Amino acid sequence: MSLDTTDSYVTEDGRTIGGVVMEMKNITLRFGGVVAIKDISFDIREGEIRAIIGPNGAGKSSMLNVISGFYHPQEGEVWFHGRKRPSMKPYQVAAQGIARTFQNIALFDGMSVLDNIMTGRLTMMKSNMLQQAIWFGRAEREENQHREQVEKVIDFLEIQAIRKTPVGRLPYGLKKRVELARALAAEPKLLLLDEPMAGMNVEEKEDMSRFILDVNDEFGTTIALIEHDMGVVMDLSDRVVVMDYGKKIGDGTPDEVRNNQDVIDAYLGVAHD
Amino acid sequence: MVQDQTAAGAFDSIPALLARNVKLHGTRPAYREKEFGIWQSWTWAETSEEITHLALGLLALGIERGDTVAVIGRNRPAHYWAIVAAQMCGAIPVPLYQDSVTEEMAFVLDHCGARFVICGDQEQVDKVIDAQETIKHIEHVIYYDKRGMRKYDHAHLNWYHDIQEEGRVAHQRLEPELNARIAELNYDTTCVMLYTSGTTGKPKGVILSNRNIIESAKNSSEFDNLSAGEDVLAYLPMAWVGDFIFSIGQAYWTGFCVNCPESADTMMTDLREIGPTYFFAPPRVFEGQLTNVMIRMEDAGRVKKRMFDYFMEHARKVGPAILDGKPVSGWDRLKYRLGDLLVYGPLKNTLGFSRVRVGYTAGEAIGPEIFEFYRSLGINLKQLYGQTEATVFITQQPDGEVRADTVGVPSPGVEIRIDDKGEVFYRSPGVFVEYFKNPESTASTKDAEGWVATGDAGFIEPETGHLRIIDRAKDVSKMADGSMFAPKFVENKLKFYPNILEAVVLGAGRDKCTAMINIDLSAVGNWAERNNISYASYQELAGHPKVLDMVQAHVEEANRSIAEDTMLSRCQVHRFLILHKELDADDGEMTRTRKVRRNIVEQKFADLIDALYSDKSEQYTETEVTYEDGRKGKIKATLQIRDAAVVDTASAKGMAAQ
């Protein structure tokens, strides 16, 4: 498989990977004097699982924040569906079909799992505050529709038993799953996962891996994820971007990346001169 | 509903009963299932349509008379339909335990010779595909839940709805054949084949005919006056005979509604939402619920706690008597009413037992305190005694004659006999046809006159006619000095403490008894939290000195109670240890129905048993464990061994003799 073709192809396990949906062109992001991302370019294809890996502080989460519109790079362009994306607010990006989860869980602790997941559909709600307050006509119809979609996600992620439980009472692994559920409720075309498996035990990791694969398979969702567990990354992803000190040091299939000398150096810790 | 006694002759198969129910109760709900947060329901008429279309689809796939159809999945209406659809085609349905690992499943799939397998989801399909490496007779696999199945090779794999759709389309062509096959069914046709979980050796396939199922369902429904208005919750394994008789036998006979939970984890919520009128649970479910209630009451506010304690004490005093219709003073009745308003009613509602008219527990002995707790709340909980080979029912307790220590009087149509060694035998219309492909076992279990050995030792109380079970006949043995040793008797005494989940008592051929104990993580964990004891793992908690102290107190209390039994006073526990891991079916230490496999436990923990019968106060051990995905690992631990005080009955007797 070569990286510069624009045609779609079929993977070994029978999934179709389409053309490029998102392209990062020469992105540079600075915070004052600190350069978090330095001239990085890569693309994400439709239907693929794209991993971003690298040692701590490599700039992975910053990269994800650029994609989600939370950070605005000083240099470079973000192309989405063949068009250059203007500078956008995160909610505008979300409306384009990009949803994400966070490295540190960002849920509403006091609200139930169901309500938390419902917030994932907020961008799609059309009824105004007055209609919602008096619960009439459009508001009621809308909520029923959204609830139906949310229930499908609950079923998909097998969290029926905690539907009414306040999120604050859940263990860590389940909170991560609820966060994924909220992202899925938005029916995203591109799903960004920031360390979906951090702090999980082996069994929870296996569950989460299965859910990620199933999401990709069932809904055809394109997924970009950051992950530290190399075993997971190599098993899950179709292509991997490797970052170190804000620079891209590798890009390719898991096998290609695994044999890349720069990547091996970065992970084994060769002295920087 | 009034059933004509002779009517059973005309309705001599489950499909025939289905047709009758469509006529009698066509618009009443037959099945409900919670999905996507809502209870979906199917009337008898809709159910009949679903089943018929599936049966037609199976015909289109080429199902033959006498084929076996394995059904693997959790309790869902579609899986029950698959069973009846197989029957319609003249095939034999074989429900399997869905949580069994590949090798266990492979054994059963191989033994039953399944040509068709109907799976609930991808997990089960994967196991069947693994098993197909060695088993060549499986021709078609059908799955119900589509998720994750897209990438599979569908040459011999079909979606349940597709099969139904094929049947729907081909109904003109195939209906005459289907109707002919349904008409061929009679009382002697095999209704179902159920594999016993097998406390000893490999599982055996028990063949039950339509006669067995329908007669047993009829008799037991009449015994408890079950009607078409009942609601049951189907949550116990479909491969277990109890679920088959409740969710299919009795449901089709009386026409009541079977409700399926959303998932295994939501069972308690679903129970509360449905509020069944007829409920069955093994003792561990009742124990678990009671433990939960008690834990929550410990955390409750002072006023609530005192109110709970006050009224529960009153309920314990008069509740069972009121339930049994015995005379109780007006004042006590009034107070009970008030308690019902303030405590019992809300509590029953929380537990999901507000509407329970008849509740049964069976499978294991239930602790008297647990049993009395539910009865004092006004829940008509009763015990029954049965086994797969009897199509469940051997004895059961009639209303008004309920006690914790007996299992009741012979069920209608059942004869009981106790042989000279104390083993219980029975004969009934429910007695199984045979073990599949195993004439030797059939012959050794069932004699020419139709008497079946239960393998349990017991006796009939002369005054009441109630049966009392002591232990498994083969487990009852002698100690070194010739006195009687009944491990289950002691284990049950120990297990009645909420902190003790499981106990294995040893002593056959020895001079004294010892015990290996499993703590209950939720109960002991909560206790630890309240007493500021920190722990990182089950193993650490199990080895904590204070936990050992607590368990020691339980053992010594149990010893005092055992000492009062004249026959079994020598079975007091002299030394004990707390195991570092929970006994688990995945490690082969228990059956899937959670009965301890004694010989395996004894082999596996031989080093610990040696230590129990030495003077050591601790023992190092390594144990192999199997994870749910089949990988193996090792647990290492050093276990404390404690001596427990015993009541010295032997020397007291000896002195008296001198």
PDB file of C-alpha atoms in Angstrom, chain A residues 13 15 147 151-152 155-158 160-161 163 202-203 206 210-211 214 217-218, chain B residues 34-37 122 145-151 262-263 265-266 269 628-629 631:
ATOM      1  CA  ASP A  13     -10.170  -7.529   6.839  1.00  0.00           C
ATOM      2  CA  ARG A  15     -13.133  -2.669   5.045  1.00  0.00           C
ATOM      3  CA  ARG A 147     -33.604   9.815  22.595  1.00  0.00           C
ATOM      4  CA  GLU A 151     -30.694   4.566  22.993  1.00  0.00           C
ATOM      5  CA  LYS A 152     -29.082   2.956  19.966  1.00  0.00           C
ATOM      6  CA  ASP A 155     -27.267  -0.460  23.273  1.00  0.00           C
ATOM      7  CA  PHE A 156     -24.193  -0.398  21.056  1.00  0.00           C
ATOM      8  CA  LEU A 157     -21.830   0.352  23.916  1.00  0.00           C
ATOM      9  CA  GLU A 158     -23.656  -1.995  26.304  1.00  0.00           C
ATOM     10  CA  GLN A 160     -27.975  -0.070  29.546  1.00  0.00           C
ATOM     11  CA  ALA A 161     -27.440  -0.935  33.187  1.00  0.00           C
ATOM     12  CA  ARG A 163     -28.480   4.562  31.948  1.00  0.00           C
ATOM     13  CA  VAL A 202      -6.289  -5.293  30.236  1.00  0.00           C
ATOM     14  CA  GLU A 203      -9.918  -6.322  30.161  1.00  0.00           C
ATOM     15  CA  GLU A 206      -9.923  -5.146  25.190  1.00  0.00           C
ATOM     16  CA  ARG A 210     -13.596  -3.878  20.384  1.00  0.00           C
ATOM     17  CA  PHE A 211     -15.920  -0.881  20.617  1.00  0.00           C
ATOM     18  CA  ASP A 214     -17.105  -1.926  15.924  1.00  0.00           C
ATOM     19  CA  ASP A 217     -17.019  -1.147  11.111  1.00  0.00           C
ATOM     20  CA  GLU A 218     -20.717  -0.564  11.796  1.00  0.00           C
TER      21      GLU A 218
ATOM     22  CA  LYS B  34     -36.743  -4.361  26.994  1.00  0.00           C
ATOM     23  CA  GLU B  35     -34.734  -2.942  24.152  1.00  0.00           C
ATOM     24  CA  PHE B  36     -33.589   0.600  23.469  1.00  0.00           C
ATOM     25  CA  GLY B  37     -34.937   1.518  26.891  1.00  0.00           C
ATOM     26  CA  GLN B 122     -21.013 -12.564  17.605  1.00  0.00           C
ATOM     27  CA  ASP B 145     -27.667  -9.785  16.766  1.00  0.00           C
ATOM     28  CA  LYS B 146     -26.095  -8.422  13.616  1.00  0.00           C
ATOM     29  CA  ARG B 147     -23.440  -6.381  15.283  1.00  0.00           C
ATOM     30  CA  GLY B 148     -19.854  -7.113  14.286  1.00  0.00           C
ATOM     31  CA  MET B 149     -20.976  -9.850  11.871  1.00  0.00           C
ATOM     32  CA  ARG B 150     -20.493  -8.028   8.576  1.00  0.00           C
ATOM     33  CA  LYS B 151     -17.006  -9.273   7.844  1.00  0.00           C
ATOM     34  CA  GLU B 262     -32.504  -5.814  28.582  1.00  0.00           C
ATOM     35  CA  SER B 263     -29.182  -7.348  29.572  1.00  0.00           C
ATOM     36  CA  ASP B 265     -26.680  -6.348  34.251  1.00  0.00           C
ATOM     37  CA  THR B 266     -30.084  -4.657  34.199  1.00  0.00           C
ATOM     38  CA  THR B 269     -34.038  -2.768  37.317  1.00  0.00           C
ATOM     39  CA  GLU B 628     -12.696 -15.275  30.722  1.00  0.00           C
ATOM     40  CA  ASP B 629     -10.939 -15.221  27.355  1.00  0.00           C
ATOM     41  CA  ARG B 631      -5.774 -17.313  28.993  1.00  0.00           C
TER      42      ARG B 631
END
